[in-house]
Amino acid sequence: MSTHSSRRESLPPSAPATVSVFASPGSWIESGALDQCRQVAALPGMVHVAGMPDLHPGKGAPIGAAMASTVLYPFLVGSDIGCGIAVFPIALRRAVPERLAARFPDLDRALDPERDADDPAWAAVAGEIPAGHLDGLGTVGRGNHFVELARIGAVLAPEHASRLGLEAGDLVLVVHSGSRGLGERILRAHTEAHGAGPAPDPAAYLARHDAAVRWGSLNRRLLAARVAHALGAEPAAPIVDQCHNLVEVRDGCYLHRKGAAPGDGRDVLVAGTRGTASYLVAAHAGPAANHSVAHGAGRKMSRADALRRGRAKHTVEELRRTALGSVVVCGDRQLLFEEAPTAYKRIEQVIGDLVAHDLATPVTTTVPLVTYKTPDLGATPRAERRDNRRGRGRP
């Protein structure tokens, strides 16, 4: 098998679906993730499973996979329907990470239409809030979600960078977040009645699903607006906003993406780690890859392993200041270890595999300056902490 060929898994004759994993032999792909791909391929109605180079095991289904089927399976998308990554230009006079980190707002504190009626971030909302879902509005969430102030590093495809209006040295906000409970509510309603089985009424599920996708995109705009205002900048429209947890109806099939970004002529931010660059790519994936590309570096350690190994290897302060000189804002010490750069695969390997399989063209790198995970209340001025506590207590 050559380095540049995809892994095509052989399946029992009874399983009609094919499985392709677009990773080189040198890439870290756990056997558990391949097993999950085979299990998904054996589902009734499944046509083709495409694993991305960031493929890793998930709860019941692989993460980093695009799965085409004539049957709609809500569990293949999971609970965070609408999760995605958006990129917003931002103009700042000076970008000193320590100073800017201290100015990030508390993005665990949801926006309330009454209490926060005068917050300028509301300008990002046009029309009604999808599904009327106000819980968690304007918050980033936990896990691998983040808001990052980054600088455009290497320009690798000048024509694409110019098309997006980007030059080396420009500043951008990268926002990775999802539907903040709405998708979980949708999946729970399905699983309580049907378990891991198919949606009995695909149109009804898709209507709720589409609202969660719109909500996730709106929430990313609100997050970017909140941060821009806090940093003294004017919010801008996103130049990239791609969801990587969703179902798309395509070519007579339901194309389920779980941690896989649409790759059919889209611009996608493939997230690295807190201590490495990310890559903005122009995607051009075809049907063999289910028109999809990777969404990030992909975990190589479970959260439990990352926590155990990280505590033995790193201090909290080491994880709050990366080798790139960037600052990580995270008041949750356990999350710091779980999300340590060493818990993830090498982003360069993931991008190399996308290029080798002709799925994407790297456009620029984005180099972190400040990565926000959760508020570090110990670094928040007392007066602001008092204001936040009073705000939480109001109806």
mmCIF file of C-alpha atoms in Angstrom:
data_model
loop_
_atom_site.group_PDB
_atom_site.id
_atom_site.type_symbol
_atom_site.label_atom_id
_atom_site.label_comp_id
_atom_site.label_asym_id
_atom_site.label_seq_id
_atom_site.Cartn_x
_atom_site.Cartn_y
_atom_site.Cartn_z
ATOM 1 C CA MET A 1 0.000 0.000 0.000
ATOM 2 C CA SER A 2 1.487 3.307 -1.023
ATOM 3 C CA THR A 3 1.727 6.239 1.353
ATOM 4 C CA HIS A 4 -0.779 8.259 -0.623
ATOM 5 C CA SER A 5 -3.501 5.650 -0.986
ATOM 6 C CA SER A 6 -6.516 5.554 1.259
ATOM 7 C CA ARG A 7 -7.157 2.557 3.467
ATOM 8 C CA ARG A 8 -10.089 0.609 2.078
ATOM 9 C CA GLU A 9 -11.386 -1.810 4.677
ATOM 10 C CA SER A 10 -12.563 -5.248 3.515
ATOM 11 C CA LEU A 11 -16.012 -6.104 4.836
ATOM 12 C CA PRO A 12 -18.002 -9.354 5.030
ATOM 13 C CA PRO A 13 -19.982 -10.133 1.894
ATOM 14 C CA SER A 14 -23.231 -9.497 3.836
ATOM 15 C CA ALA A 15 -22.305 -5.846 4.363
ATOM 16 C CA PRO A 16 -22.867 -3.915 1.135
ATOM 17 C CA ALA A 17 -21.366 -0.627 2.337
ATOM 18 C CA THR A 18 -17.777 0.322 1.615
ATOM 19 C CA VAL A 19 -15.367 1.948 4.065
ATOM 20 C CA SER A 20 -12.503 4.241 3.065
ATOM 21 C CA VAL A 21 -10.161 5.954 5.513
ATOM 22 C CA PHE A 22 -8.183 8.817 4.007
ATOM 23 C CA ALA A 23 -5.053 8.490 6.091
ATOM 24 C CA SER A 24 -1.518 7.412 5.342
ATOM 25 C CA PRO A 25 0.044 4.352 7.019
ATOM 26 C CA GLY A 26 2.026 6.702 9.264
ATOM 27 C CA SER A 27 -1.118 8.346 10.648
ATOM 28 C CA TRP A 28 -2.445 7.509 14.089
ATOM 29 C CA ILE A 29 -5.758 5.687 13.574
ATOM 30 C CA GLU A 30 -7.029 3.631 16.507
ATOM 31 C CA SER A 31 -8.362 0.161 15.823
ATOM 32 C CA GLY A 32 -11.460 1.090 17.843
ATOM 33 C CA ALA A 33 -12.274 3.823 15.319
ATOM 34 C CA LEU A 34 -11.936 1.378 12.422
ATOM 35 C CA ASP A 35 -14.160 -1.084 14.273
ATOM 36 C CA GLN A 36 -16.796 1.630 14.643
ATOM 37 C CA CYS A 37 -16.584 2.389 10.928
ATOM 38 C CA ARG A 38 -17.229 -1.295 10.166
ATOM 39 C CA GLN A 39 -20.146 -1.380 12.596
ATOM 40 C CA VAL A 40 -21.699 1.666 10.963
ATOM 41 C CA ALA A 41 -21.139 0.163 7.504
ATOM 42 C CA ALA A 42 -23.176 -2.867 8.575
ATOM 43 C CA LEU A 43 -26.266 -0.777 9.392
ATOM 44 C CA PRO A 44 -29.296 -1.303 7.126
ATOM 45 C CA GLY A 45 -29.280 1.160 4.247
ATOM 46 C CA MET A 46 -25.657 2.220 4.649
ATOM 47 C CA VAL A 47 -23.903 2.938 1.352
ATOM 48 C CA HIS A 48 -20.447 4.327 2.105
ATOM 49 C CA VAL A 49 -18.403 5.358 5.152
ATOM 50 C CA ALA A 50 -15.522 7.801 4.659
ATOM 51 C CA GLY A 51 -13.087 8.263 7.528
ATOM 52 C CA MET A 52 -11.020 11.428 7.667
ATOM 53 C CA PRO A 53 -7.356 11.542 8.820
ATOM 54 C CA ASP A 54 -8.527 12.843 12.217
ATOM 55 C CA LEU A 55 -10.696 9.734 12.717
ATOM 56 C CA HIS A 56 -11.057 8.565 16.336
ATOM 57 C CA PRO A 57 -13.594 6.611 18.406
ATOM 58 C CA GLY A 58 -16.744 8.309 19.632
ATOM 59 C CA LYS A 59 -19.766 7.300 21.699
ATOM 60 C CA GLY A 60 -21.388 4.693 19.511
ATOM 61 C CA ALA A 61 -20.108 6.114 16.224
ATOM 62 C CA PRO A 62 -16.745 7.329 14.922
ATOM 63 C CA ILE A 63 -15.735 10.988 15.057
ATOM 64 C CA GLY A 64 -14.109 12.305 11.911
ATOM 65 C CA ALA A 65 -16.387 10.397 9.545
ATOM 66 C CA ALA A 66 -18.925 11.082 6.808
ATOM 67 C CA MET A 67 -21.512 8.318 6.423
ATOM 68 C CA ALA A 68 -23.937 8.034 3.490
ATOM 69 C CA SER A 69 -27.103 5.980 3.897
ATOM 70 C CA THR A 70 -30.574 5.631 2.447
ATOM 71 C CA VAL A 71 -31.768 5.614 6.087
ATOM 72 C CA LEU A 72 -31.478 8.580 8.475
ATOM 73 C CA TYR A 73 -29.786 7.676 11.788
ATOM 74 C CA PRO A 74 -29.819 10.574 14.302
ATOM 75 C CA PHE A 75 -27.243 8.910 16.557
ATOM 76 C CA LEU A 76 -24.627 9.133 13.784
ATOM 77 C CA VAL A 77 -24.721 12.927 14.067
ATOM 78 C CA GLY A 78 -24.955 12.879 17.844
ATOM 79 C CA SER A 79 -26.122 15.489 20.320
ATOM 80 C CA ASP A 80 -24.157 18.576 19.272
ATOM 81 C CA ILE A 81 -26.068 19.173 16.050
ATOM 82 C CA GLY A 82 -24.830 22.338 14.361
ATOM 83 C CA CYS A 83 -21.352 22.322 15.889
ATOM 84 C CA GLY A 84 -18.880 24.022 13.583
ATOM 85 C CA ILE A 85 -16.012 26.453 13.178
ATOM 86 C CA ALA A 86 -16.248 30.026 11.909
ATOM 87 C CA VAL A 87 -13.519 32.555 11.135
ATOM 88 C CA PHE A 88 -14.072 36.305 11.562
ATOM 89 C CA PRO A 89 -11.665 39.107 10.582
ATOM 90 C CA ILE A 90 -10.873 41.494 13.449
ATOM 91 C CA ALA A 91 -8.886 44.740 13.440
ATOM 92 C CA LEU A 92 -6.871 45.632 16.550
ATOM 93 C CA ARG A 93 -4.173 48.252 16.971
ATOM 94 C CA ARG A 94 -1.933 46.071 19.108
ATOM 95 C CA ALA A 95 -2.096 42.366 19.817
ATOM 96 C CA VAL A 96 -0.367 41.710 23.134
ATOM 97 C CA PRO A 97 -1.657 38.282 24.251
ATOM 98 C CA GLU A 98 -1.514 38.885 28.015
ATOM 99 C CA ARG A 99 -3.411 42.177 27.822
ATOM 100 C CA LEU A 100 -6.034 40.885 25.430
ATOM 101 C CA ALA A 101 -6.552 37.668 27.414
ATOM 102 C CA ALA A 102 -7.562 39.752 30.441
ATOM 103 C CA ARG A 103 -10.209 41.544 28.343
ATOM 104 C CA PHE A 104 -12.080 38.471 27.107
ATOM 105 C CA PRO A 105 -15.659 38.463 28.455
ATOM 106 C CA ASP A 106 -17.162 35.645 30.520
ATOM 107 C CA LEU A 107 -18.447 33.367 27.770
ATOM 108 C CA ASP A 108 -19.986 30.975 30.285
ATOM 109 C CA ARG A 109 -22.533 33.701 31.061
ATOM 110 C CA ALA A 110 -25.428 33.462 28.642
ATOM 111 C CA LEU A 111 -26.973 36.519 27.049
ATOM 112 C CA ASP A 112 -30.431 37.268 28.407
ATOM 113 C CA PRO A 113 -32.827 39.274 26.204
ATOM 114 C CA GLU A 114 -34.070 41.330 29.170
ATOM 115 C CA ARG A 115 -31.057 41.630 31.446
ATOM 116 C CA ASP A 116 -28.647 42.180 28.537
ATOM 117 C CA ALA A 117 -31.015 44.086 26.258
ATOM 118 C CA ASP A 118 -28.445 46.844 25.677
ATOM 119 C CA ASP A 119 -25.558 44.480 24.838
ATOM 120 C CA PRO A 120 -24.261 45.508 21.383
ATOM 121 C CA ALA A 121 -23.668 41.851 20.454
ATOM 122 C CA TRP A 122 -27.413 41.520 19.761
ATOM 123 C CA ALA A 123 -26.795 43.287 16.453
ATOM 124 C CA ALA A 124 -25.534 39.904 15.191
ATOM 125 C CA VAL A 125 -29.075 38.548 15.466
ATOM 126 C CA ALA A 126 -31.322 39.055 12.456
ATOM 127 C CA GLY A 127 -34.833 37.743 12.968
ATOM 128 C CA GLU A 128 -36.033 35.175 15.467
ATOM 129 C CA ILE A 129 -33.806 32.905 17.576
ATOM 130 C CA PRO A 130 -34.080 29.440 15.962
ATOM 131 C CA ALA A 131 -36.450 27.170 17.913
ATOM 132 C CA GLY A 132 -36.799 29.982 20.465
ATOM 133 C CA HIS A 133 -33.857 28.385 22.297
ATOM 134 C CA LEU A 134 -32.360 30.892 24.748
ATOM 135 C CA ASP A 135 -30.473 28.496 27.032
ATOM 136 C CA GLY A 136 -26.734 29.031 26.674
ATOM 137 C CA LEU A 137 -27.107 31.741 24.051
ATOM 138 C CA GLY A 138 -23.757 33.429 23.450
ATOM 139 C CA THR A 139 -21.766 30.819 25.402
ATOM 140 C CA VAL A 140 -18.931 28.679 24.092
ATOM 141 C CA GLY A 141 -19.475 25.396 25.952
ATOM 142 C CA ARG A 142 -16.975 22.818 27.187
ATOM 143 C CA GLY A 143 -14.985 19.967 25.674
ATOM 144 C CA ASN A 144 -12.992 20.977 22.614
ATOM 145 C CA HIS A 145 -14.973 24.178 22.011
ATOM 146 C CA PHE A 146 -13.074 27.465 22.059
ATOM 147 C CA VAL A 147 -12.842 31.056 20.893
ATOM 148 C CA GLU A 148 -9.395 32.026 19.663
ATOM 149 C CA LEU A 149 -7.724 35.251 18.651
ATOM 150 C CA ALA A 150 -5.156 34.251 16.044
ATOM 151 C CA ARG A 151 -2.770 35.784 13.549
ATOM 152 C CA ILE A 152 -2.564 34.714 9.917
ATOM 153 C CA GLY A 153 0.821 33.021 9.587
ATOM 154 C CA ALA A 154 2.116 31.435 6.415
ATOM 155 C CA VAL A 155 0.192 32.170 3.216
ATOM 156 C CA LEU A 156 0.336 28.888 1.307
ATOM 157 C CA ALA A 157 -2.073 29.600 -1.557
ATOM 158 C CA PRO A 158 -1.995 33.352 -2.334
ATOM 159 C CA GLU A 159 -4.867 33.235 -4.822
ATOM 160 C CA HIS A 160 -7.224 31.666 -2.271
ATOM 161 C CA ALA A 161 -5.997 33.946 0.515
ATOM 162 C CA SER A 162 -6.637 36.971 -1.677
ATOM 163 C CA ARG A 163 -10.129 35.683 -2.477
ATOM 164 C CA LEU A 164 -10.827 35.584 1.275
ATOM 165 C CA GLY A 165 -9.235 38.992 1.822
ATOM 166 C CA LEU A 166 -6.433 37.620 4.012
ATOM 167 C CA GLU A 167 -2.775 38.581 4.254
ATOM 168 C CA ALA A 168 0.025 37.420 6.528
ATOM 169 C CA GLY A 169 -0.192 39.204 9.859
ATOM 170 C CA ASP A 170 -3.952 39.794 9.742
ATOM 171 C CA LEU A 171 -5.900 39.009 12.900
ATOM 172 C CA VAL A 172 -8.905 36.693 13.015
ATOM 173 C CA LEU A 173 -11.273 35.251 15.594
ATOM 174 C CA VAL A 174 -11.771 31.489 15.309
ATOM 175 C CA VAL A 175 -14.967 30.275 16.983
ATOM 176 C CA HIS A 176 -15.703 26.584 17.577
ATOM 177 C CA SER A 177 -19.069 25.944 19.198
ATOM 178 C CA GLY A 178 -22.385 24.194 18.648
ATOM 179 C CA SER A 179 -26.046 24.200 19.597
ATOM 180 C CA ARG A 180 -25.558 24.388 23.395
ATOM 181 C CA GLY A 181 -28.217 21.921 24.555
ATOM 182 C CA LEU A 182 -30.668 22.264 21.683
ATOM 183 C CA GLY A 183 -29.118 19.392 19.712
ATOM 184 C CA GLU A 184 -28.944 17.283 22.855
ATOM 185 C CA ARG A 185 -32.655 17.860 23.453
ATOM 186 C CA ILE A 186 -33.427 16.799 19.871
ATOM 187 C CA LEU A 187 -31.350 13.615 20.097
ATOM 188 C CA ARG A 188 -32.747 12.705 23.531
ATOM 189 C CA ALA A 189 -36.323 12.985 22.246
ATOM 190 C CA HIS A 190 -35.426 10.553 19.470
ATOM 191 C CA THR A 191 -33.438 8.044 21.533
ATOM 192 C CA GLU A 192 -36.033 7.863 24.313
ATOM 193 C CA ALA A 193 -38.528 6.631 21.734
ATOM 194 C CA HIS A 194 -36.343 4.839 19.173
ATOM 195 C CA GLY A 195 -32.919 4.214 20.704
ATOM 196 C CA ALA A 196 -30.185 4.055 18.063
ATOM 197 C CA GLY A 197 -32.703 3.218 15.377
ATOM 198 C CA PRO A 198 -33.574 5.316 12.348
ATOM 199 C CA ALA A 199 -35.773 8.403 12.361
ATOM 200 C CA PRO A 200 -39.342 7.191 11.663
ATOM 201 C CA ASP A 201 -40.211 10.614 10.226
ATOM 202 C CA PRO A 202 -37.061 11.984 8.565
ATOM 203 C CA ALA A 203 -38.723 15.253 7.539
ATOM 204 C CA ALA A 204 -39.763 16.016 11.121
ATOM 205 C CA TYR A 205 -36.289 15.223 12.452
ATOM 206 C CA LEU A 206 -34.646 17.328 9.737
ATOM 207 C CA ALA A 207 -36.851 20.318 10.558
ATOM 208 C CA ARG A 208 -35.642 20.248 14.177
ATOM 209 C CA HIS A 209 -32.084 19.468 13.040
ATOM 210 C CA ASP A 210 -32.023 22.422 10.641
ATOM 211 C CA ALA A 211 -33.093 24.768 13.443
ATOM 212 C CA ALA A 212 -30.167 23.522 15.559
ATOM 213 C CA VAL A 213 -27.754 24.070 12.664
ATOM 214 C CA ARG A 214 -29.006 27.647 12.253
ATOM 215 C CA TRP A 215 -28.766 28.163 16.029
ATOM 216 C CA GLY A 216 -25.143 26.996 16.088
ATOM 217 C CA SER A 217 -24.183 29.390 13.308
ATOM 218 C CA LEU A 218 -25.982 32.271 15.047
ATOM 219 C CA ASN A 219 -24.260 31.446 18.327
ATOM 220 C CA ARG A 220 -20.826 31.599 16.671
ATOM 221 C CA ARG A 221 -21.688 35.083 15.398
ATOM 222 C CA LEU A 222 -22.811 36.161 18.855
ATOM 223 C CA LEU A 223 -19.621 34.811 20.437
ATOM 224 C CA ALA A 224 -17.461 36.649 17.912
ATOM 225 C CA ALA A 225 -19.432 39.874 18.457
ATOM 226 C CA ARG A 226 -19.103 39.631 22.248
ATOM 227 C CA VAL A 227 -15.340 39.179 22.008
ATOM 228 C CA ALA A 228 -14.871 41.860 19.359
ATOM 229 C CA HIS A 229 -16.699 44.443 21.470
ATOM 230 C CA ALA A 230 -14.743 43.438 24.577
ATOM 231 C CA LEU A 231 -11.477 43.917 22.691
ATOM 232 C CA GLY A 232 -12.526 47.305 21.327
ATOM 233 C CA ALA A 233 -13.139 46.186 17.747
ATOM 234 C CA GLU A 234 -16.097 46.259 15.408
ATOM 235 C CA PRO A 235 -17.654 42.829 14.736
ATOM 236 C CA ALA A 236 -17.366 41.512 11.196
ATOM 237 C CA ALA A 237 -19.209 38.898 9.173
ATOM 238 C CA PRO A 238 -17.526 35.489 9.010
ATOM 239 C CA ILE A 239 -15.391 34.643 6.009
ATOM 240 C CA VAL A 240 -15.704 30.934 6.873
ATOM 241 C CA ASP A 241 -18.498 29.166 8.764
ATOM 242 C CA GLN A 242 -18.793 25.428 8.277
ATOM 243 C CA CYS A 243 -20.768 23.017 10.416
ATOM 244 C CA HIS A 244 -19.210 19.571 10.977
ATOM 245 C CA ASN A 245 -22.049 17.799 12.858
ATOM 246 C CA LEU A 246 -25.058 17.580 10.565
ATOM 247 C CA VAL A 247 -27.111 15.605 8.051
ATOM 248 C CA GLU A 248 -27.262 16.651 4.419
ATOM 249 C CA VAL A 249 -29.580 15.176 1.809
ATOM 250 C CA ARG A 250 -27.386 14.474 -1.183
ATOM 251 C CA ASP A 251 -27.597 12.213 -4.237
ATOM 252 C CA GLY A 252 -30.598 10.361 -2.859
ATOM 253 C CA CYS A 253 -28.871 9.628 0.454
ATOM 254 C CA TYR A 254 -28.669 11.039 3.938
ATOM 255 C CA LEU A 255 -25.066 12.137 4.375
ATOM 256 C CA HIS A 256 -24.302 12.112 8.098
ATOM 257 C CA ARG A 257 -21.241 14.073 9.175
ATOM 258 C CA LYS A 258 -19.832 13.558 12.665
ATOM 259 C CA GLY A 259 -16.708 15.671 13.088
ATOM 260 C CA ALA A 260 -16.302 16.008 9.320
ATOM 261 C CA ALA A 261 -16.637 19.291 7.445
ATOM 262 C CA PRO A 262 -18.325 19.770 4.063
ATOM 263 C CA GLY A 263 -15.542 19.539 1.519
ATOM 264 C CA ASP A 264 -17.222 20.218 -1.807
ATOM 265 C CA GLY A 265 -15.785 23.580 -2.807
ATOM 266 C CA ARG A 266 -15.969 25.073 0.697
ATOM 267 C CA ASP A 267 -13.371 26.939 2.731
ATOM 268 C CA VAL A 268 -12.783 25.122 6.023
ATOM 269 C CA LEU A 269 -10.752 25.891 9.138
ATOM 270 C CA VAL A 270 -9.133 22.624 10.254
ATOM 271 C CA ALA A 271 -8.378 23.229 13.916
ATOM 272 C CA GLY A 272 -5.028 22.345 15.403
ATOM 273 C CA THR A 273 -4.468 22.493 19.157
ATOM 274 C CA ARG A 274 -3.987 25.266 21.697
ATOM 275 C CA GLY A 275 -0.255 24.999 21.158
ATOM 276 C CA THR A 276 -0.072 24.627 17.378
ATOM 277 C CA ALA A 277 -1.238 26.388 14.261
ATOM 278 C CA SER A 278 -4.546 25.625 12.570
ATOM 279 C CA TYR A 279 -4.998 25.488 8.795
ATOM 280 C CA LEU A 280 -7.479 27.269 6.592
ATOM 281 C CA VAL A 281 -8.004 25.065 3.536
ATOM 282 C CA ALA A 282 -9.890 25.225 0.259
ATOM 283 C CA ALA A 283 -11.650 21.860 0.150
ATOM 284 C CA HIS A 284 -12.363 19.932 -3.038
ATOM 285 C CA ALA A 285 -13.301 16.442 -1.837
ATOM 286 C CA GLY A 286 -15.242 14.161 -4.138
ATOM 287 C CA PRO A 287 -17.704 11.283 -3.693
ATOM 288 C CA ALA A 288 -15.062 8.765 -2.520
ATOM 289 C CA ALA A 289 -14.614 10.942 0.582
ATOM 290 C CA ASN A 290 -18.356 11.630 0.797
ATOM 291 C CA HIS A 291 -17.573 15.231 -0.191
ATOM 292 C CA SER A 292 -15.971 15.834 3.222
ATOM 293 C CA VAL A 293 -12.700 16.822 4.904
ATOM 294 C CA ALA A 294 -11.243 16.691 8.403
ATOM 295 C CA HIS A 295 -12.437 19.184 10.998
ATOM 296 C CA GLY A 296 -9.399 19.175 13.275
ATOM 297 C CA ALA A 297 -6.349 17.370 14.572
ATOM 298 C CA GLY A 298 -8.417 14.622 16.214
ATOM 299 C CA ARG A 299 -7.817 13.136 19.641
ATOM 300 C CA LYS A 300 -5.206 10.447 20.137
ATOM 301 C CA MET A 301 -5.829 10.131 23.891
ATOM 302 C CA SER A 302 -9.039 9.729 25.797
ATOM 303 C CA ARG A 303 -9.833 12.500 28.241
ATOM 304 C CA ALA A 304 -9.008 10.199 31.158
ATOM 305 C CA ASP A 305 -5.604 9.320 29.660
ATOM 306 C CA ALA A 306 -4.847 12.937 28.840
ATOM 307 C CA LEU A 307 -5.683 13.953 32.401
ATOM 308 C CA ARG A 308 -3.544 11.212 33.942
ATOM 309 C CA ARG A 309 -0.546 11.676 31.659
ATOM 310 C CA GLY A 310 -0.809 15.446 31.619
ATOM 311 C CA ARG A 311 -0.703 15.766 35.379
ATOM 312 C CA ALA A 312 2.456 13.683 35.426
ATOM 313 C CA LYS A 313 4.109 15.696 32.653
ATOM 314 C CA HIS A 314 2.875 19.310 32.834
ATOM 315 C CA THR A 315 2.048 22.008 35.322
ATOM 316 C CA VAL A 316 -1.030 24.199 35.015
ATOM 317 C CA GLU A 317 1.132 27.210 34.235
ATOM 318 C CA GLU A 318 2.909 25.348 31.435
ATOM 319 C CA LEU A 319 -0.446 24.673 29.788
ATOM 320 C CA ARG A 320 -1.606 28.275 30.160
ATOM 321 C CA ARG A 321 1.385 29.571 28.187
ATOM 322 C CA THR A 322 2.128 27.622 25.023
ATOM 323 C CA ALA A 323 5.388 27.107 23.174
ATOM 324 C CA LEU A 324 4.078 29.588 20.588
ATOM 325 C CA GLY A 325 3.902 32.308 23.244
ATOM 326 C CA SER A 326 0.104 32.276 23.200
ATOM 327 C CA VAL A 327 -2.092 32.437 26.297
ATOM 328 C CA VAL A 328 -4.801 29.921 27.194
ATOM 329 C CA VAL A 329 -7.688 31.306 29.263
ATOM 330 C CA CYS A 330 -9.133 28.376 31.185
ATOM 331 C CA GLY A 331 -10.243 28.374 34.793
ATOM 332 C CA ASP A 332 -11.058 24.645 34.671
ATOM 333 C CA ARG A 333 -7.799 22.874 35.529
ATOM 334 C CA GLN A 334 -9.067 19.442 34.555
ATOM 335 C CA LEU A 335 -10.088 20.733 31.132
ATOM 336 C CA LEU A 336 -6.612 22.236 30.674
ATOM 337 C CA PHE A 337 -5.074 18.768 30.949
ATOM 338 C CA GLU A 338 -7.802 17.050 28.916
ATOM 339 C CA GLU A 339 -7.274 19.542 26.093
ATOM 340 C CA ALA A 340 -3.472 19.645 26.230
ATOM 341 C CA PRO A 341 -1.812 19.727 22.790
ATOM 342 C CA THR A 342 -0.249 16.302 23.453
ATOM 343 C CA ALA A 343 -3.753 14.759 23.632
ATOM 344 C CA TYR A 344 -4.201 15.403 19.902
ATOM 345 C CA LYS A 345 -2.718 14.136 16.665
ATOM 346 C CA ARG A 346 -0.211 16.221 14.731
ATOM 347 C CA ILE A 347 -2.161 18.725 12.674
ATOM 348 C CA GLU A 348 0.593 18.703 10.013
ATOM 349 C CA GLN A 349 -0.007 14.977 9.482
ATOM 350 C CA VAL A 350 -3.753 15.515 9.109
ATOM 351 C CA ILE A 351 -3.258 18.313 6.581
ATOM 352 C CA GLY A 352 -0.612 16.261 4.770
ATOM 353 C CA ASP A 353 -3.087 13.414 4.378
ATOM 354 C CA LEU A 354 -5.780 15.751 3.020
ATOM 355 C CA VAL A 355 -3.296 17.045 0.449
ATOM 356 C CA ALA A 356 -1.981 13.593 -0.427
ATOM 357 C CA HIS A 357 -5.503 12.380 -1.153
ATOM 358 C CA ASP A 358 -6.358 15.538 -3.123
ATOM 359 C CA LEU A 359 -9.125 16.525 -0.715
ATOM 360 C CA ALA A 360 -7.974 20.058 0.106
ATOM 361 C CA THR A 361 -5.466 22.807 -0.634
ATOM 362 C CA PRO A 362 -3.899 24.588 2.374
ATOM 363 C CA VAL A 363 -4.489 28.342 2.130
ATOM 364 C CA THR A 364 -3.022 29.876 5.313
ATOM 365 C CA THR A 365 -2.070 28.940 8.820
ATOM 366 C CA THR A 366 -3.617 30.649 11.830
ATOM 367 C CA VAL A 367 -1.301 31.014 14.829
ATOM 368 C CA PRO A 368 -2.943 31.323 18.280
ATOM 369 C CA LEU A 369 -2.470 34.449 20.370
ATOM 370 C CA VAL A 370 -5.228 33.913 22.957
ATOM 371 C CA THR A 371 -7.336 30.758 23.244
ATOM 372 C CA TYR A 372 -10.412 31.015 25.445
ATOM 373 C CA LYS A 373 -11.896 27.862 26.949
ATOM 374 C CA THR A 374 -13.599 28.903 30.205
ATOM 375 C CA PRO A 375 -13.361 32.082 32.297
ATOM 376 C CA ASP A 376 -10.365 32.305 34.607
ATOM 377 C CA LEU A 377 -12.204 34.005 37.446
ATOM 378 C CA GLY A 378 -9.003 34.329 39.444
ATOM 379 C CA ALA A 379 -7.748 36.793 36.826
ATOM 380 C CA THR A 380 -11.041 38.741 36.579
ATOM 381 C CA PRO A 381 -11.199 42.082 38.373
ATOM 382 C CA ARG A 382 -13.276 41.920 41.571
ATOM 383 C CA ALA A 383 -15.775 44.565 40.454
ATOM 384 C CA GLU A 384 -16.463 42.632 37.253
ATOM 385 C CA ARG A 385 -16.883 39.373 39.179
ATOM 386 C CA ARG A 386 -19.426 41.063 41.453
ATOM 387 C CA ASP A 387 -21.320 42.388 38.437
ATOM 388 C CA ASN A 388 -21.372 38.904 36.854
ATOM 389 C CA ARG A 389 -22.628 37.302 40.053
ATOM 390 C CA ARG A 390 -25.391 39.903 40.388
ATOM 391 C CA GLY A 391 -26.323 39.368 36.730
ATOM 392 C CA ARG A 392 -26.604 35.595 37.196
ATOM 393 C CA GLY A 393 -29.019 36.086 40.060
ATOM 394 C CA ARG A 394 -31.543 38.151 38.141
ATOM 395 C CA PRO A 395 -34.544 36.591 36.444
#
